Coordinates of C-alpha atoms in Angstrom, one line a residue:
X1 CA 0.0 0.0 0.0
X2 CA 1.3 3.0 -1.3
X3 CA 1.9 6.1 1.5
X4 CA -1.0 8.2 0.1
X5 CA -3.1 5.4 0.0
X6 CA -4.6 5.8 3.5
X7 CA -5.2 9.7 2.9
X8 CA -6.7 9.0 -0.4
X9 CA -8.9 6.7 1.0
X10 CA -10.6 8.8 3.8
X11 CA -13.6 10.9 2.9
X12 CA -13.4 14.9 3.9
X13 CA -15.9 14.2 5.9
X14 CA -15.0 11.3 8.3
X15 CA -12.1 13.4 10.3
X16 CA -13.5 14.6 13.4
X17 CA -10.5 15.5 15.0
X18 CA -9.4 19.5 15.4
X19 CA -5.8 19.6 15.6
X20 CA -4.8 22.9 17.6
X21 CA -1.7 25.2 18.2
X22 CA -1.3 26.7 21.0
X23 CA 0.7 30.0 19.5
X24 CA 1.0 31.8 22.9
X25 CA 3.0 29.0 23.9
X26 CA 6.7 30.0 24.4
X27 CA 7.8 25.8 24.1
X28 CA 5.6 25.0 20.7
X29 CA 7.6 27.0 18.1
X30 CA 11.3 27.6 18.2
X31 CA 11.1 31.3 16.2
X32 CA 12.2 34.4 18.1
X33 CA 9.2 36.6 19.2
X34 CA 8.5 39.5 16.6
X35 CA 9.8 43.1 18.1
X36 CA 6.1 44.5 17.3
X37 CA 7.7 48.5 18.0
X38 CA 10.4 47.8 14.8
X39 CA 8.0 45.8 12.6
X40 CA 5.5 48.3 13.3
X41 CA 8.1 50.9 12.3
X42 CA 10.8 49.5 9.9
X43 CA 7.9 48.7 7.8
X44 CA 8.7 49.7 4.1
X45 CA 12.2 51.4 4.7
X46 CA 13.9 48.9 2.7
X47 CA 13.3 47.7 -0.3
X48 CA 16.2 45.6 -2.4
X49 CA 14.1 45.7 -5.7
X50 CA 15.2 49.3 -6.0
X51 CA 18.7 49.2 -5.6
X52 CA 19.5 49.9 -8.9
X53 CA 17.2 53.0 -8.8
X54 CA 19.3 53.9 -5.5
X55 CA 22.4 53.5 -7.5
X56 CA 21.6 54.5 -10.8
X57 CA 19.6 57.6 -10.1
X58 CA 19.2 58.5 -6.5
X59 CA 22.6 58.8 -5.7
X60 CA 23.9 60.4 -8.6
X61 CA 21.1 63.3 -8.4
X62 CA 21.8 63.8 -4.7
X63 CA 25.6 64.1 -6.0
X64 CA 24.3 67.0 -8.2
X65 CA 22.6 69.0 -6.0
X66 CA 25.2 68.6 -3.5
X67 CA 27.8 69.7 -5.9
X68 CA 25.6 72.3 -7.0
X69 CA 25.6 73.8 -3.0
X70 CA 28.7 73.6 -3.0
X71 CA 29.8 75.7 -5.9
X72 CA 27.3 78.3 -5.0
X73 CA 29.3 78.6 -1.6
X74 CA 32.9 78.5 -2.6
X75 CA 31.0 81.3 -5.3
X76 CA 32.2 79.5 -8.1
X77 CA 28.2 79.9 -8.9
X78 CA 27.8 83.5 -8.6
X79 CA 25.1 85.2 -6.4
X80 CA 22.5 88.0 -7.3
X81 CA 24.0 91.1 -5.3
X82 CA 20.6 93.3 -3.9
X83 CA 22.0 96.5 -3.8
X84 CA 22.3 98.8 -0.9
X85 CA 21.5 102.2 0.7
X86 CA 24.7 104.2 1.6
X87 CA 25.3 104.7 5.5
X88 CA 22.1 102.9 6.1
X89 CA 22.6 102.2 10.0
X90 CA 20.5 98.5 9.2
X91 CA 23.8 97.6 7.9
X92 CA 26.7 99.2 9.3
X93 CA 27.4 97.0 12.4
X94 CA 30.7 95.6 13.2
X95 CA 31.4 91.5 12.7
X96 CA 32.1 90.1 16.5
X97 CA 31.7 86.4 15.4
X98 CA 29.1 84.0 15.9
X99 CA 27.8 82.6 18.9
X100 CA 26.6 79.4 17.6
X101 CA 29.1 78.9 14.8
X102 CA 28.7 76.8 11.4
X103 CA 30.5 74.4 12.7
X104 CA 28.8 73.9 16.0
X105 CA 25.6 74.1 13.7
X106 CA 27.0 71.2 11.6
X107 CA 28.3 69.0 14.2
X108 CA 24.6 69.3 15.9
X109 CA 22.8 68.4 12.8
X110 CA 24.8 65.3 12.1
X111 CA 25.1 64.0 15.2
X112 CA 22.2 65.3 18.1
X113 CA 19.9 63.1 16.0
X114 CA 21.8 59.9 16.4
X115 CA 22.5 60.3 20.1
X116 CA 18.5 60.8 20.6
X117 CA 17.0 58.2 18.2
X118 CA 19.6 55.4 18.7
X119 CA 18.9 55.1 22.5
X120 CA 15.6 55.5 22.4
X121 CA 15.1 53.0 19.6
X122 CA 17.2 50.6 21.7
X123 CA 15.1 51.5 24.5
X124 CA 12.0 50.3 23.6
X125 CA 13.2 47.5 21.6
X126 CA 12.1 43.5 22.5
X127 CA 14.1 42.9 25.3
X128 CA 13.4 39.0 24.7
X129 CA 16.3 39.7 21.8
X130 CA 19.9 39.3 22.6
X131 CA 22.1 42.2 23.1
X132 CA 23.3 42.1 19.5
X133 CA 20.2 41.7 17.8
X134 CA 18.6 44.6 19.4
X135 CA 21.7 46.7 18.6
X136 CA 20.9 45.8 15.4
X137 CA 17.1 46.3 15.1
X138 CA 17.9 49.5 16.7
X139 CA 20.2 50.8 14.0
X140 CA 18.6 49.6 11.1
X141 CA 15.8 51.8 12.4
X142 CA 17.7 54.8 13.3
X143 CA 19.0 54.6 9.8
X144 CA 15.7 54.5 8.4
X145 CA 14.7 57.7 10.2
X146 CA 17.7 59.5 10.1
X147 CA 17.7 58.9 6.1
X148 CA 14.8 60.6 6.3
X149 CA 16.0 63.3 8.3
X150 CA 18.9 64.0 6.3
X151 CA 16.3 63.7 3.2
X152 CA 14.5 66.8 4.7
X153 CA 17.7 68.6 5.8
X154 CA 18.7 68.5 2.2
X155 CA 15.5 70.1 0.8
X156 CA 15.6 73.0 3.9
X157 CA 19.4 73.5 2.4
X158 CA 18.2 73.7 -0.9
X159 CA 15.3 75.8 -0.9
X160 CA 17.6 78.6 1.9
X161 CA 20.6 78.6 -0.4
X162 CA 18.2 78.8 -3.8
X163 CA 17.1 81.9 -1.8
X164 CA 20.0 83.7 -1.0
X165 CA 21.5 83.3 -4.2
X166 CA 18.1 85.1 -6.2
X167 CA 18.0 87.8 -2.9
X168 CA 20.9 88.8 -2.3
X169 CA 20.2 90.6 0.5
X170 CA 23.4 92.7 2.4
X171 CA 23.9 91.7 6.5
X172 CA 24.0 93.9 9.5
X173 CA 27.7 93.7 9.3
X174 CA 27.8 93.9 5.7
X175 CA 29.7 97.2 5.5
X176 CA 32.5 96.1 7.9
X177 CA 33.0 92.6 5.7
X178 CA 32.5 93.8 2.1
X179 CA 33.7 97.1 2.6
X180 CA 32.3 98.1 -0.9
X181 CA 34.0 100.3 -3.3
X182 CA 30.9 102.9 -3.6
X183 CA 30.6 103.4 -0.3
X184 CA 33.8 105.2 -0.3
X185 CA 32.0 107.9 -3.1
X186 CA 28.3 107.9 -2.3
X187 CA 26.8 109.8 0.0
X188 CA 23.3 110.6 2.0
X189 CA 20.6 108.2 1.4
X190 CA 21.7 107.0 -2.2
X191 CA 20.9 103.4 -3.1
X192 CA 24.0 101.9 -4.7
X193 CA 23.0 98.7 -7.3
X194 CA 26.6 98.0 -8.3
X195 CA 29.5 97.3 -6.2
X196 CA 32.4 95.0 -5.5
X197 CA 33.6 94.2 -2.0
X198 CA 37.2 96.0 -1.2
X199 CA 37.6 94.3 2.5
X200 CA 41.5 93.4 3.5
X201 CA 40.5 92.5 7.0
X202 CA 38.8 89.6 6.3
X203 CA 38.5 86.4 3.6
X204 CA 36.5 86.4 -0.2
X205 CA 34.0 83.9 1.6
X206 CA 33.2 86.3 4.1
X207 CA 33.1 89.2 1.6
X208 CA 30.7 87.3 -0.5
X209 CA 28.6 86.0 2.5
X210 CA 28.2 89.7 3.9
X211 CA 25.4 90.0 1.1
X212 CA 23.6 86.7 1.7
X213 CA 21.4 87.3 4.7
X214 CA 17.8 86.6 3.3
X215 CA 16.2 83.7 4.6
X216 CA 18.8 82.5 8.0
X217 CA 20.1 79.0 7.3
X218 CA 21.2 78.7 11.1
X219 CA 17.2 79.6 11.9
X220 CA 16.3 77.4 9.0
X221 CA 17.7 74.1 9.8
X222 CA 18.0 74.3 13.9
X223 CA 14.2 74.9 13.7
X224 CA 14.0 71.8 11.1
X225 CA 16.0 69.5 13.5
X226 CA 14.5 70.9 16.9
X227 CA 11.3 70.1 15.4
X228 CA 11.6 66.8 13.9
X229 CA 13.6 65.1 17.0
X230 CA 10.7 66.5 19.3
X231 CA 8.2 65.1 17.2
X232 CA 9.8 61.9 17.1
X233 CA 10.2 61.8 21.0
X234 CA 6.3 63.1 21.0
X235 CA 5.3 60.1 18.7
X236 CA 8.1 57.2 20.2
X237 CA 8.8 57.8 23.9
X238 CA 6.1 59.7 25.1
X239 CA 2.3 58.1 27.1
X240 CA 0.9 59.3 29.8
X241 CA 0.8 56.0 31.2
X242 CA 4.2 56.2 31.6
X243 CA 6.2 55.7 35.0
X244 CA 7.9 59.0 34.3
X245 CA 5.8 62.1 32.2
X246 CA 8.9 64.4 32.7
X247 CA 12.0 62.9 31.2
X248 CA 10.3 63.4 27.4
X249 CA 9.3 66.7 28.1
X250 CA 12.7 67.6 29.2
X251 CA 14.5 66.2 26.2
X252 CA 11.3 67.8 23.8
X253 CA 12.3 71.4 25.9
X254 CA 16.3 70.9 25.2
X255 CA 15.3 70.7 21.3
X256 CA 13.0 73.5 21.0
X257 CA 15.9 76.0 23.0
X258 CA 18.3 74.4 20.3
X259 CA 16.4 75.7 18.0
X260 CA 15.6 79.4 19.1
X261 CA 19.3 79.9 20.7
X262 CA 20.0 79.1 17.1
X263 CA 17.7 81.0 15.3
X264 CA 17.6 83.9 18.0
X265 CA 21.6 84.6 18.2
X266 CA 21.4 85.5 14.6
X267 CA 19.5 88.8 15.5
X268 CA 21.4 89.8 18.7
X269 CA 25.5 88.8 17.0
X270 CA 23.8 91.0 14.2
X271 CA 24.2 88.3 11.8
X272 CA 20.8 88.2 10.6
X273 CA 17.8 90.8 10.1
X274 CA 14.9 89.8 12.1
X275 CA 12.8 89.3 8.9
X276 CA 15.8 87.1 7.9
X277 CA 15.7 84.8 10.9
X278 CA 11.3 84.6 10.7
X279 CA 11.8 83.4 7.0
X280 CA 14.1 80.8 8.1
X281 CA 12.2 79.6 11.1
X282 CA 9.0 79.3 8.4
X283 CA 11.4 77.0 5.7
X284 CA 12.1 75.0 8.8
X285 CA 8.5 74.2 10.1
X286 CA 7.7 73.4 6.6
X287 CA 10.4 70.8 5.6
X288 CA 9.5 69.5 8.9
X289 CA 6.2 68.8 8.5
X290 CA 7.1 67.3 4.8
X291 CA 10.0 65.1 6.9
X292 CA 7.0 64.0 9.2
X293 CA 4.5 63.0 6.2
X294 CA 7.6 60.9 4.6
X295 CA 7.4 58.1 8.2
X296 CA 4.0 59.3 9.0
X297 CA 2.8 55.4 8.4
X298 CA 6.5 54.3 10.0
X299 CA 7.0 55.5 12.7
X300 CA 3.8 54.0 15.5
X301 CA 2.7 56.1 18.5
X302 CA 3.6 54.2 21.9
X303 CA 0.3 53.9 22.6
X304 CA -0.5 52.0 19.2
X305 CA 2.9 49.8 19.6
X306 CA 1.2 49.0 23.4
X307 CA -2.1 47.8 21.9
X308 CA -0.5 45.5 18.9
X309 CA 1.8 43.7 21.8
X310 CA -0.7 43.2 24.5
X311 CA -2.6 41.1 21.9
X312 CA 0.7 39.3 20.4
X313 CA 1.9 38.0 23.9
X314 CA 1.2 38.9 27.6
X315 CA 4.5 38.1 28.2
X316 CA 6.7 39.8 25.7
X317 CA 8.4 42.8 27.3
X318 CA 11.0 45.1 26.1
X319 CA 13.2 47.2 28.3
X320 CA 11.1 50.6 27.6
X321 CA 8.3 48.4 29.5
X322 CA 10.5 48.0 32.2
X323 CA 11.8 51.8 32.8
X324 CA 8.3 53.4 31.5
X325 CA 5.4 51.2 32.0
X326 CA 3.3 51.1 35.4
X327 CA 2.1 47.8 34.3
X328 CA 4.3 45.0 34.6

């Protein structure tokens, strides 16, 4: 008798048996438990069938537009040059540096997100996981969402230095870094349209930067990353039923003052107009609420993570359970 024979033999209908599998058992299957907070969130980050889209086209396009930037800074691209009104007091203030300088600026953009998102993603991830495959769930995600932070970034640096190059606009310290040639010859109220910057005290870069204050990329992109990290705090970290209802406000509080030391520094170092520093606050709200619609559908509230595990398995915890929750 062949093997099937017995199976082909028996009518649908005779089996009365139900055969069941108890799923919430932890001894029935071998598989790891699902992280329900990554899956929920890692969700449609990567995708392999478009690698050669990646490769092919993203890359090389975001190599443009980089390149692009950075011709327009070195000035290799040449800016539109507003004009100015001779001895106009708006302008005439001396340089005494910057308080938050670019490179502070830069060094916060890169990095702040990373040391926010990657604790807090390793903070509430399945704590049934061993130490290395957390680390890893955790930065997979935090690469997910800092690609799409740095996605953002890039459109608030285009769309501020696409404006300062059709603008134009001369800084409160323009006279003491361009020094321009008609300033020498002009005199009461006259509005000078031509002019080249004469300045021996300080570099070409700074020359050519003293008439590109309209909108204020510091106020642009610290309210662009002040706002998206306490967003993502807002939508990860924070619940009311947690153990502690302080800990994100104070971390949400630290990236807001980021932000408006930043953006508010400009006026008082005389580095920016006030107009300039509102227009750049503006580009920053709105990249990041396009930043938020991109992980929108990625990135799960706490409270929505909370419902999906209680039904997956009562005893699954993670380690965010463990410092946040009151229920344990």
């Amino acid at each position: 008798m062949g093997a099937l024979d017995c199976v082909n033999k028996m009518s649908p209908t005779e089996s009365t048996e139900v055969f069941t599998v108890p799923m919430a058992s932890s001894t029935t299957l071998n598989e790891p438990k699902r992280d329900v907070e990554s899956q929920a969130q890692i969700r449609g980050c990567v995708n392999r069938k478009n690698l050669w889209w990646t490769v092919g086209v993203d890359i090389p396009l975001l190599l443009i537009v980089l390149a692009l930037i950075i011709l327009f800074e070195v000035n290799i691209i040449p800016a539109h040059k507003f004009g100015f009104y001779c001895n106009d007091p708006a302008i005439s203030f001396p340089y005494d540096g910057d308080t938050v300088t670019t490179e502070i600026l830069i060094s916060t953009l890169a990095f702040m997100p990373l040391l926010i998102m990657f604790p807090t993603e390793m903070i509430f991830a399945n704590a049934d996981y061993t130490l290395k495959e957390r680390t890893f769930k955790s930065l997979r995600n935090t690469a997910c969402l800092y690609r799409t932070y740095l996605f953002g970034l890039l459109m608030n640096l285009g769309i501020v230095e696409v404006m300062k190059g059709l603008i134009g606009t001369p800084r409160p310290t323009f006279f003491d870094l361009c020094a321009p040639d008609a300033a020498k010859t002009c005199t009461g109220s006259e509005f000078v349209s031509k002019y080249e910057c004469t300045s021996t005290k300080y570099s070409s870069w700074y020359q050519m930067d003293s008439y590109r204050s309209f909108p204020s990329g510091h106020a642009s992109m610290s309210v662009y990353c002040g706002l998206f990290l306490a967003w993502y705090l807002q939508r990860r970290a924070f619940d009311w039923t947690h153990r502690t209802v302080v800990l994100v406000p104070v971390l949400q509080l630290l990236c807001i003052s980021y932000a408006a030391i930043c953006s508010l520094t400009r006026i008082t170092d005389h580095r920016h107009h006030w107009w300039d520093v509102l227009a750049g606050t503006g580009i920053g709200i709105v990249t990041f609420i396009y930043a938020a619609m991109l992980i929108r559908n990625k990135l799960k509230s706490r409270s929505s993570v909370q419902s999906i595990a209680v039904k997956s398995d009562a005893s699954q915890h993670t380690i965010g359970t463990l410092l946040f929750d009151e229920r344990r």
